[in-house]
Amino acid sequence: MKAEIIDPRTDPIPDGWEKLRGSEGLSAAWDANALTALAWCSQRTVYLGLVSDGDVPVALFTGDFGPYTPRKAQYSSPGKPSLGLYFCRLLAGFNQGFTFASALDLKDRRRACLAFERGLRRRLGLRCFGVVYNNLLDTTVGIVDGWFRLSRPVSPNIVLHNTWESMDDYFAGLPRSRRRTFTGIHEGVDASSEIRVRSGVDAVDPVQASRLDTMTRSKHLEANDVLVPLPHKYFEHLNNEPSVRYFIHESATSGELESFDLAFVAGGVLCTTITGSLESARSKRLQLYHDLYLREVAYLIEHRLHTVEFGKGMFDLKRRFGCVQVPMYAVAAAF
């Protein structure tokens, strides 16, 4: 097996990337154009990896290379030397940064990862101290762990498994006080003349989405943190892709976004990623943030999906909706 390591800002994307994405039914989170848009606004240098067995593409890798915690408000530029680690992860999401052709067994998946690591060493040389595979599951950590590799648990994913036939069924299974609260939120937003709800649509205003995401993340910055905006080009490339689902609250009069979630659907899973919400009196009064979760639960049930992934963090809040934690791990391999 042989790996091509691609800086999408300067290198052409091989045809095999989209060929494998299409044949395996991968979501638009793996779309090469969307990943390229993220690369141009990343503090660390984004590299993509395509592994082929002969002429057949068999594995894709995403991630970024650089220092462990970038603090300076400085972006990487093509060809600029830097030192650090390659963090293998799905950009702008909570999932692992590799995927394989379904025909590959465990042995061949390990071979593909080793080919990818050899490709990184060829491309980055002594500047790269190793690779950290992030957000691995119990079922995938064995692909990359081994002797002289450090494996550690990381923040778990938080998911909701579908066991209901309808939203009435879902509400009925909640504790009484929570049932009253969540039903009131859901019905209150439906009845509001101020808000228009759009659930599971495939497009959003890219500029508004980028602005709202930036405003939301800016509220949670810590000392010395650097806010890296998501470019509106990212949303432009995702719009109208068949696997993209937006959950949106917008002003009924102006059409301006009040809150939104970006999610991807593939393999019976609805995976939420990016969220944005206005810090407004109306948003707080109608509890639009909580309603986004309920809209996604409703979509899960209506479309007979088996799981919605709500991502990392805020478990105390998310378990009120019935969520459970799924362990995740990181494996570090030194070069």
mmCIF file of C-alpha atoms in Angstrom:
data_model
loop_
_atom_site.group_PDB
_atom_site.id
_atom_site.type_symbol
_atom_site.label_atom_id
_atom_site.label_comp_id
_atom_site.label_asym_id
_atom_site.label_seq_id
_atom_site.Cartn_x
_atom_site.Cartn_y
_atom_site.Cartn_z
ATOM 1 C CA MET A 1 0.000 0.000 0.000
ATOM 2 C CA LYS A 2 1.119 3.562 -0.722
ATOM 3 C CA ALA A 3 -0.042 6.887 0.717
ATOM 4 C CA GLU A 4 -0.376 10.286 -0.922
ATOM 5 C CA ILE A 5 -0.110 13.153 1.600
ATOM 6 C CA ILE A 6 -1.892 16.250 0.357
ATOM 7 C CA ASP A 7 -1.839 19.880 1.457
ATOM 8 C CA PRO A 8 -5.200 20.825 -0.075
ATOM 9 C CA ARG A 9 -4.201 24.490 -0.332
ATOM 10 C CA THR A 10 -1.461 23.725 -2.826
ATOM 11 C CA ASP A 11 -1.886 20.141 -4.030
ATOM 12 C CA PRO A 12 -4.601 18.808 -6.326
ATOM 13 C CA ILE A 13 -6.994 16.366 -4.693
ATOM 14 C CA PRO A 14 -6.555 12.915 -6.274
ATOM 15 C CA ASP A 15 -9.608 11.501 -8.029
ATOM 16 C CA GLY A 16 -9.490 8.532 -5.679
ATOM 17 C CA TRP A 17 -10.595 10.692 -2.733
ATOM 18 C CA GLU A 18 -14.111 11.363 -3.999
ATOM 19 C CA LYS A 19 -14.255 7.947 -5.644
ATOM 20 C CA LEU A 20 -13.801 6.232 -2.278
ATOM 21 C CA ARG A 21 -16.095 8.709 -0.495
ATOM 22 C CA GLY A 22 -18.850 7.946 -2.987
ATOM 23 C CA SER A 23 -18.413 4.168 -3.026
ATOM 24 C CA GLU A 24 -18.494 3.982 0.791
ATOM 25 C CA GLY A 25 -21.392 6.431 1.218
ATOM 26 C CA LEU A 26 -19.383 8.801 3.423
ATOM 27 C CA SER A 27 -21.030 12.015 4.544
ATOM 28 C CA ALA A 28 -20.123 15.467 3.241
ATOM 29 C CA ALA A 29 -17.926 15.938 6.325
ATOM 30 C CA TRP A 30 -15.362 14.128 4.136
ATOM 31 C CA ASP A 31 -15.964 16.331 1.085
ATOM 32 C CA ALA A 32 -12.580 17.439 -0.252
ATOM 33 C CA ASN A 33 -13.745 20.965 -1.149
ATOM 34 C CA ALA A 34 -15.203 21.532 2.310
ATOM 35 C CA LEU A 35 -12.004 20.245 3.948
ATOM 36 C CA THR A 36 -9.971 22.555 1.714
ATOM 37 C CA ALA A 37 -12.004 25.543 2.900
ATOM 38 C CA LEU A 38 -11.191 24.578 6.496
ATOM 39 C CA ALA A 39 -7.509 24.187 5.615
ATOM 40 C CA TRP A 40 -7.235 27.813 4.521
ATOM 41 C CA CYS A 41 -8.417 29.012 7.946
ATOM 42 C CA SER A 42 -6.578 26.520 10.156
ATOM 43 C CA GLN A 43 -3.833 27.534 12.578
ATOM 44 C CA ARG A 44 -2.140 24.194 12.011
ATOM 45 C CA THR A 45 -1.378 22.891 8.547
ATOM 46 C CA VAL A 46 -4.064 20.526 7.297
ATOM 47 C CA TYR A 47 -2.898 17.425 5.488
ATOM 48 C CA LEU A 48 -5.144 14.821 3.889
ATOM 49 C CA GLY A 49 -4.050 11.273 3.239
ATOM 50 C CA LEU A 50 -5.186 8.894 0.517
ATOM 51 C CA VAL A 51 -3.952 5.293 0.741
ATOM 52 C CA SER A 52 -4.203 3.059 -2.309
ATOM 53 C CA ASP A 53 -3.622 -0.625 -2.826
ATOM 54 C CA GLY A 54 -2.226 -0.612 -6.331
ATOM 55 C CA ASP A 55 -4.587 1.676 -8.225
ATOM 56 C CA VAL A 56 -7.523 1.130 -5.836
ATOM 57 C CA PRO A 57 -8.165 3.753 -3.135
ATOM 58 C CA VAL A 58 -8.749 2.003 0.193
ATOM 59 C CA ALA A 59 -8.401 4.576 3.004
ATOM 60 C CA LEU A 60 -8.804 8.291 3.726
ATOM 61 C CA PHE A 61 -7.168 10.299 6.517
ATOM 62 C CA THR A 62 -7.751 13.859 7.744
ATOM 63 C CA GLY A 63 -6.015 15.951 10.358
ATOM 64 C CA ASP A 64 -3.665 18.826 11.038
ATOM 65 C CA PHE A 65 -0.001 19.228 11.822
ATOM 66 C CA GLY A 66 1.672 21.609 14.235
ATOM 67 C CA PRO A 67 2.276 22.369 17.907
ATOM 68 C CA TYR A 68 0.121 20.653 20.498
ATOM 69 C CA THR A 69 -1.673 23.846 21.562
ATOM 70 C CA PRO A 70 -1.379 26.784 19.148
ATOM 71 C CA ARG A 71 -1.704 30.010 21.134
ATOM 72 C CA LYS A 72 -0.520 32.750 18.820
ATOM 73 C CA ALA A 73 -2.984 34.320 16.415
ATOM 74 C CA GLN A 74 -0.904 33.115 13.490
ATOM 75 C CA TYR A 75 -1.978 30.931 10.612
ATOM 76 C CA SER A 76 0.179 28.439 8.777
ATOM 77 C CA SER A 77 1.214 29.293 5.245
ATOM 78 C CA PRO A 78 2.013 26.878 2.415
ATOM 79 C CA GLY A 79 5.594 25.681 2.650
ATOM 80 C CA LYS A 80 6.263 27.312 6.026
ATOM 81 C CA PRO A 81 8.472 25.087 8.244
ATOM 82 C CA SER A 82 7.031 24.089 11.608
ATOM 83 C CA LEU A 83 7.515 21.426 14.256
ATOM 84 C CA GLY A 84 4.932 19.279 15.991
ATOM 85 C CA LEU A 85 2.596 16.327 15.778
ATOM 86 C CA TYR A 86 0.027 15.230 13.254
ATOM 87 C CA PHE A 87 -3.411 15.086 14.887
ATOM 88 C CA CYS A 88 -5.536 12.599 12.962
ATOM 89 C CA ARG A 89 -9.147 13.699 13.427
ATOM 90 C CA LEU A 90 -12.151 14.675 11.377
ATOM 91 C CA LEU A 91 -11.956 18.446 11.014
ATOM 92 C CA ALA A 92 -14.801 20.506 12.498
ATOM 93 C CA GLY A 93 -16.245 17.420 14.165
ATOM 94 C CA PHE A 94 -15.902 14.930 17.005
ATOM 95 C CA ASN A 95 -14.996 11.753 15.147
ATOM 96 C CA GLN A 96 -11.891 9.818 14.195
ATOM 97 C CA GLY A 97 -9.879 10.996 11.235
ATOM 98 C CA PHE A 98 -9.675 7.845 9.149
ATOM 99 C CA THR A 99 -12.040 5.651 7.200
ATOM 100 C CA PHE A 100 -11.560 2.563 5.074
ATOM 101 C CA ALA A 101 -13.046 0.641 2.213
ATOM 102 C CA SER A 102 -15.504 -1.768 3.808
ATOM 103 C CA ALA A 103 -13.787 -4.740 2.149
ATOM 104 C CA LEU A 104 -10.605 -4.238 4.217
ATOM 105 C CA ASP A 105 -10.159 -6.556 7.194
ATOM 106 C CA LEU A 106 -8.369 -5.570 10.409
ATOM 107 C CA LYS A 107 -4.971 -6.652 9.110
ATOM 108 C CA ASP A 108 -5.310 -4.557 5.948
ATOM 109 C CA ARG A 109 -6.601 -1.559 7.911
ATOM 110 C CA ARG A 110 -3.505 -1.686 10.075
ATOM 111 C CA ARG A 111 -1.410 -1.901 6.911
ATOM 112 C CA ALA A 112 -3.176 1.176 5.550
ATOM 113 C CA CYS A 113 -2.408 3.133 8.736
ATOM 114 C CA LEU A 114 1.253 2.130 8.592
ATOM 115 C CA ALA A 115 1.375 3.218 4.944
ATOM 116 C CA PHE A 116 -0.131 6.554 5.966
ATOM 117 C CA GLU A 117 2.490 7.006 8.693
ATOM 118 C CA ARG A 118 5.278 6.246 6.226
ATOM 119 C CA GLY A 119 3.803 8.837 3.894
ATOM 120 C CA LEU A 120 3.760 11.434 6.671
ATOM 121 C CA ARG A 121 7.416 10.761 7.454
ATOM 122 C CA ARG A 122 8.331 11.169 3.786
ATOM 123 C CA ARG A 123 6.356 14.400 3.447
ATOM 124 C CA LEU A 124 7.186 16.080 6.775
ATOM 125 C CA GLY A 125 10.525 14.535 7.692
ATOM 126 C CA LEU A 126 12.080 15.263 11.067
ATOM 127 C CA ARG A 127 9.671 18.148 11.649
ATOM 128 C CA CYS A 128 6.960 15.642 12.595
ATOM 129 C CA PHE A 129 7.512 13.933 15.937
ATOM 130 C CA GLY A 130 4.666 11.466 15.461
ATOM 131 C CA VAL A 131 0.940 11.054 14.973
ATOM 132 C CA VAL A 132 -1.899 11.224 17.491
ATOM 133 C CA TYR A 133 -5.032 9.353 16.454
ATOM 134 C CA ASN A 134 -7.922 11.139 18.185
ATOM 135 C CA ASN A 135 -11.506 10.148 19.002
ATOM 136 C CA LEU A 136 -11.110 6.411 18.515
ATOM 137 C CA LEU A 137 -13.846 3.993 19.546
ATOM 138 C CA ASP A 138 -13.584 0.631 21.281
ATOM 139 C CA THR A 139 -14.070 -0.939 17.859
ATOM 140 C CA THR A 140 -11.315 1.068 16.127
ATOM 141 C CA VAL A 141 -8.602 1.673 18.729
ATOM 142 C CA GLY A 142 -7.131 -1.749 17.910
ATOM 143 C CA ILE A 143 -6.366 -0.604 14.367
ATOM 144 C CA VAL A 144 -3.591 1.744 15.506
ATOM 145 C CA ASP A 145 -2.475 0.693 19.004
ATOM 146 C CA GLY A 146 0.450 -1.627 19.702
ATOM 147 C CA TRP A 147 3.918 -1.853 21.219
ATOM 148 C CA PHE A 148 5.557 1.472 22.084
ATOM 149 C CA ARG A 149 2.313 3.336 21.459
ATOM 150 C CA LEU A 150 0.578 5.325 24.175
ATOM 151 C CA SER A 151 -3.195 4.868 24.493
ATOM 152 C CA ARG A 152 -5.349 7.051 26.748
ATOM 153 C CA PRO A 153 -9.087 7.721 27.170
ATOM 154 C CA VAL A 154 -10.277 11.147 26.035
ATOM 155 C CA SER A 155 -13.559 13.013 26.421
ATOM 156 C CA PRO A 156 -16.398 10.624 25.460
ATOM 157 C CA ASN A 157 -18.917 11.107 22.713
ATOM 158 C CA ILE A 158 -22.497 11.601 23.892
ATOM 159 C CA VAL A 159 -25.211 9.783 21.963
ATOM 160 C CA LEU A 160 -28.910 9.017 22.026
ATOM 161 C CA HIS A 161 -30.121 5.628 20.795
ATOM 162 C CA ASN A 162 -33.547 5.509 19.155
ATOM 163 C CA THR A 163 -36.098 3.294 20.909
ATOM 164 C CA TRP A 164 -39.293 5.255 20.121
ATOM 165 C CA GLU A 165 -42.035 5.245 17.533
ATOM 166 C CA SER A 166 -43.016 8.907 17.883
ATOM 167 C CA MET A 167 -42.231 12.109 19.768
ATOM 168 C CA ASP A 168 -45.237 11.416 21.994
ATOM 169 C CA ASP A 169 -43.601 8.102 22.843
ATOM 170 C CA TYR A 170 -40.308 9.895 23.567
ATOM 171 C CA PHE A 171 -41.920 12.498 25.820
ATOM 172 C CA ALA A 172 -43.910 9.816 27.641
ATOM 173 C CA GLY A 173 -40.694 8.057 28.642
ATOM 174 C CA LEU A 174 -39.237 11.122 30.388
ATOM 175 C CA PRO A 175 -39.640 11.828 34.109
ATOM 176 C CA ARG A 176 -42.783 13.864 34.767
ATOM 177 C CA SER A 177 -41.162 17.233 35.496
ATOM 178 C CA ARG A 178 -38.793 16.936 32.538
ATOM 179 C CA ARG A 179 -41.662 15.839 30.297
ATOM 180 C CA ARG A 180 -43.594 18.997 31.170
ATOM 181 C CA THR A 181 -40.524 21.168 30.579
ATOM 182 C CA PHE A 182 -39.510 19.662 27.238
ATOM 183 C CA THR A 183 -43.050 19.432 25.922
ATOM 184 C CA GLY A 184 -43.576 23.061 26.864
ATOM 185 C CA ILE A 185 -40.424 24.139 25.033
ATOM 186 C CA HIS A 186 -41.265 22.136 21.915
ATOM 187 C CA GLU A 187 -44.873 23.299 21.715
ATOM 188 C CA GLY A 188 -43.973 26.862 22.668
ATOM 189 C CA VAL A 189 -41.572 27.231 19.749
ATOM 190 C CA ASP A 190 -44.107 25.685 17.356
ATOM 191 C CA ALA A 191 -46.739 28.146 18.541
ATOM 192 C CA SER A 192 -44.489 31.210 18.439
ATOM 193 C CA SER A 193 -45.227 33.823 15.779
ATOM 194 C CA GLU A 194 -41.681 35.172 16.184
ATOM 195 C CA ILE A 195 -39.733 32.091 15.142
ATOM 196 C CA ARG A 196 -39.760 29.883 12.062
ATOM 197 C CA VAL A 197 -38.380 26.361 12.447
ATOM 198 C CA ARG A 198 -36.662 24.480 9.612
ATOM 199 C CA SER A 199 -35.646 20.943 10.536
ATOM 200 C CA GLY A 200 -33.433 18.675 8.480
ATOM 201 C CA VAL A 201 -32.954 21.087 5.559
ATOM 202 C CA ASP A 202 -29.891 20.851 3.326
ATOM 203 C CA ALA A 203 -28.833 24.511 3.105
ATOM 204 C CA VAL A 204 -28.186 27.539 5.283
ATOM 205 C CA ASP A 205 -27.096 31.117 4.637
ATOM 206 C CA PRO A 206 -23.290 30.623 4.700
ATOM 207 C CA VAL A 207 -22.369 34.105 5.911
ATOM 208 C CA GLN A 208 -24.940 34.080 8.700
ATOM 209 C CA ALA A 209 -23.878 30.587 9.788
ATOM 210 C CA SER A 210 -20.190 31.538 9.904
ATOM 211 C CA ARG A 211 -20.961 34.681 11.907
ATOM 212 C CA LEU A 212 -23.237 32.904 14.379
ATOM 213 C CA ASP A 213 -20.738 30.087 14.949
ATOM 214 C CA THR A 214 -18.003 32.646 15.651
ATOM 215 C CA MET A 215 -20.189 34.617 18.051
ATOM 216 C CA THR A 216 -21.115 31.437 19.924
ATOM 217 C CA ARG A 217 -17.581 30.134 20.336
ATOM 218 C CA SER A 218 -16.288 33.552 21.375
ATOM 219 C CA LYS A 219 -18.409 33.287 24.539
ATOM 220 C CA HIS A 220 -16.424 30.269 25.720
ATOM 221 C CA LEU A 221 -12.850 31.459 25.142
ATOM 222 C CA GLU A 222 -10.338 31.089 27.950
ATOM 223 C CA ALA A 223 -7.231 33.164 28.578
ATOM 224 C CA ASN A 224 -4.827 33.047 25.594
ATOM 225 C CA ASP A 225 -7.288 31.060 23.483
ATOM 226 C CA VAL A 226 -7.362 31.971 19.806
ATOM 227 C CA LEU A 227 -10.665 31.972 17.953
ATOM 228 C CA VAL A 228 -10.321 30.584 14.437
ATOM 229 C CA PRO A 229 -13.470 31.417 12.430
ATOM 230 C CA LEU A 230 -15.092 28.836 10.215
ATOM 231 C CA PRO A 231 -15.109 30.284 6.683
ATOM 232 C CA HIS A 232 -18.425 30.790 4.946
ATOM 233 C CA LYS A 233 -16.953 28.810 2.047
ATOM 234 C CA TYR A 234 -17.183 25.723 4.244
ATOM 235 C CA PHE A 235 -20.952 26.052 4.482
ATOM 236 C CA GLU A 236 -21.195 26.929 0.783
ATOM 237 C CA HIS A 237 -19.540 23.640 -0.175
ATOM 238 C CA LEU A 238 -21.798 21.679 2.191
ATOM 239 C CA ASN A 239 -25.049 23.272 1.072
ATOM 240 C CA ASN A 240 -27.298 20.965 -0.971
ATOM 241 C CA GLU A 241 -25.137 17.909 -0.299
ATOM 242 C CA PRO A 242 -27.457 14.919 0.242
ATOM 243 C CA SER A 243 -25.961 13.970 3.638
ATOM 244 C CA VAL A 244 -26.157 17.476 5.140
ATOM 245 C CA ARG A 245 -28.885 18.369 7.627
ATOM 246 C CA TYR A 246 -29.364 21.792 9.201
ATOM 247 C CA PHE A 247 -31.684 22.436 12.125
ATOM 248 C CA ILE A 248 -32.592 26.090 12.125
ATOM 249 C CA HIS A 249 -34.487 28.716 14.085
ATOM 250 C CA GLU A 250 -34.860 31.979 12.214
ATOM 251 C CA SER A 251 -36.737 35.206 12.704
ATOM 252 C CA ALA A 252 -40.200 34.939 11.176
ATOM 253 C CA THR A 253 -39.994 38.566 10.043
ATOM 254 C CA SER A 254 -36.394 39.133 8.924
ATOM 255 C CA GLY A 255 -35.286 35.570 8.173
ATOM 256 C CA GLU A 256 -32.109 36.132 10.215
ATOM 257 C CA LEU A 257 -30.653 33.084 11.948
ATOM 258 C CA GLU A 258 -31.413 32.836 15.655
ATOM 259 C CA SER A 259 -29.783 29.426 16.136
ATOM 260 C CA PHE A 260 -28.679 26.455 14.066
ATOM 261 C CA ASP A 261 -26.994 23.053 14.189
ATOM 262 C CA LEU A 262 -25.069 21.452 11.348
ATOM 263 C CA ALA A 263 -25.381 17.666 11.240
ATOM 264 C CA PHE A 264 -24.484 14.864 8.846
ATOM 265 C CA VAL A 265 -26.481 11.710 8.258
ATOM 266 C CA ALA A 266 -24.843 8.475 7.117
ATOM 267 C CA GLY A 267 -25.222 4.822 8.004
ATOM 268 C CA GLY A 268 -28.307 5.397 10.153
ATOM 269 C CA VAL A 269 -26.522 7.962 12.337
ATOM 270 C CA LEU A 270 -27.265 11.676 12.652
ATOM 271 C CA CYS A 271 -23.999 13.314 13.729
ATOM 272 C CA THR A 272 -24.228 16.886 15.005
ATOM 273 C CA THR A 273 -21.145 19.073 14.668
ATOM 274 C CA ILE A 274 -21.307 22.874 14.541
ATOM 275 C CA THR A 275 -23.801 24.960 16.475
ATOM 276 C CA GLY A 276 -24.543 28.653 16.771
ATOM 277 C CA SER A 277 -27.056 30.658 18.777
ATOM 278 C CA LEU A 278 -27.780 34.296 19.503
ATOM 279 C CA GLU A 279 -27.490 35.488 23.074
ATOM 280 C CA SER A 280 -30.850 37.240 22.877
ATOM 281 C CA ALA A 281 -33.770 37.639 25.237
ATOM 282 C CA ARG A 282 -36.038 35.844 22.761
ATOM 283 C CA SER A 283 -33.659 32.909 22.430
ATOM 284 C CA LYS A 284 -33.487 32.529 26.198
ATOM 285 C CA ARG A 285 -37.229 32.945 26.669
ATOM 286 C CA LEU A 286 -38.093 30.297 24.063
ATOM 287 C CA GLN A 287 -35.088 28.146 25.083
ATOM 288 C CA LEU A 288 -34.091 27.641 21.464
ATOM 289 C CA TYR A 289 -30.886 25.831 22.393
ATOM 290 C CA HIS A 290 -32.861 23.062 24.088
ATOM 291 C CA ASP A 291 -35.343 23.007 21.233
ATOM 292 C CA LEU A 292 -32.547 22.214 18.758
ATOM 293 C CA TYR A 293 -31.930 18.955 20.628
ATOM 294 C CA LEU A 294 -35.638 18.149 20.499
ATOM 295 C CA ARG A 295 -35.783 18.841 16.745
ATOM 296 C CA GLU A 296 -32.913 16.430 16.220
ATOM 297 C CA VAL A 297 -34.599 13.796 18.361
ATOM 298 C CA ALA A 298 -37.745 14.262 16.273
ATOM 299 C CA TYR A 299 -35.743 13.830 13.066
ATOM 300 C CA LEU A 300 -34.100 10.708 14.487
ATOM 301 C CA ILE A 301 -37.475 9.149 15.210
ATOM 302 C CA GLU A 302 -39.247 10.265 12.043
ATOM 303 C CA HIS A 303 -36.510 8.962 9.743
ATOM 304 C CA ARG A 304 -35.990 5.728 11.677
ATOM 305 C CA LEU A 305 -32.305 6.382 12.318
ATOM 306 C CA HIS A 306 -30.745 4.376 15.122
ATOM 307 C CA THR A 307 -28.490 6.998 16.760
ATOM 308 C CA VAL A 308 -27.901 10.705 17.060
ATOM 309 C CA GLU A 309 -24.424 11.815 18.145
ATOM 310 C CA PHE A 310 -24.459 15.047 20.134
ATOM 311 C CA GLY A 311 -20.686 15.326 20.452
ATOM 312 C CA LYS A 312 -18.461 15.942 23.426
ATOM 313 C CA GLY A 313 -19.084 17.910 26.597
ATOM 314 C CA MET A 314 -22.087 19.095 28.635
ATOM 315 C CA PHE A 315 -23.111 15.580 29.608
ATOM 316 C CA ASP A 316 -25.144 16.812 32.586
ATOM 317 C CA LEU A 317 -27.356 18.712 30.144
ATOM 318 C CA LYS A 318 -27.484 16.088 27.411
ATOM 319 C CA ARG A 319 -28.360 13.187 29.679
ATOM 320 C CA ARG A 320 -31.601 15.015 30.492
ATOM 321 C CA PHE A 321 -32.585 14.149 26.918
ATOM 322 C CA GLY A 322 -31.756 10.477 27.471
ATOM 323 C CA CYS A 323 -28.162 10.465 26.218
ATOM 324 C CA VAL A 324 -25.410 8.086 27.268
ATOM 325 C CA GLN A 325 -21.632 8.312 27.011
ATOM 326 C CA VAL A 326 -19.565 6.351 24.504
ATOM 327 C CA PRO A 327 -15.873 5.967 25.440
ATOM 328 C CA MET A 328 -13.273 7.464 23.114
ATOM 329 C CA TYR A 329 -9.504 7.134 23.073
ATOM 330 C CA ALA A 330 -6.350 8.674 21.664
ATOM 331 C CA VAL A 331 -3.314 6.688 20.532
ATOM 332 C CA ALA A 332 0.068 8.391 20.101
ATOM 333 C CA ALA A 333 2.737 6.878 17.851
ATOM 334 C CA ALA A 334 6.217 8.450 17.926
ATOM 335 C CA PHE A 335 8.301 8.618 14.763
#
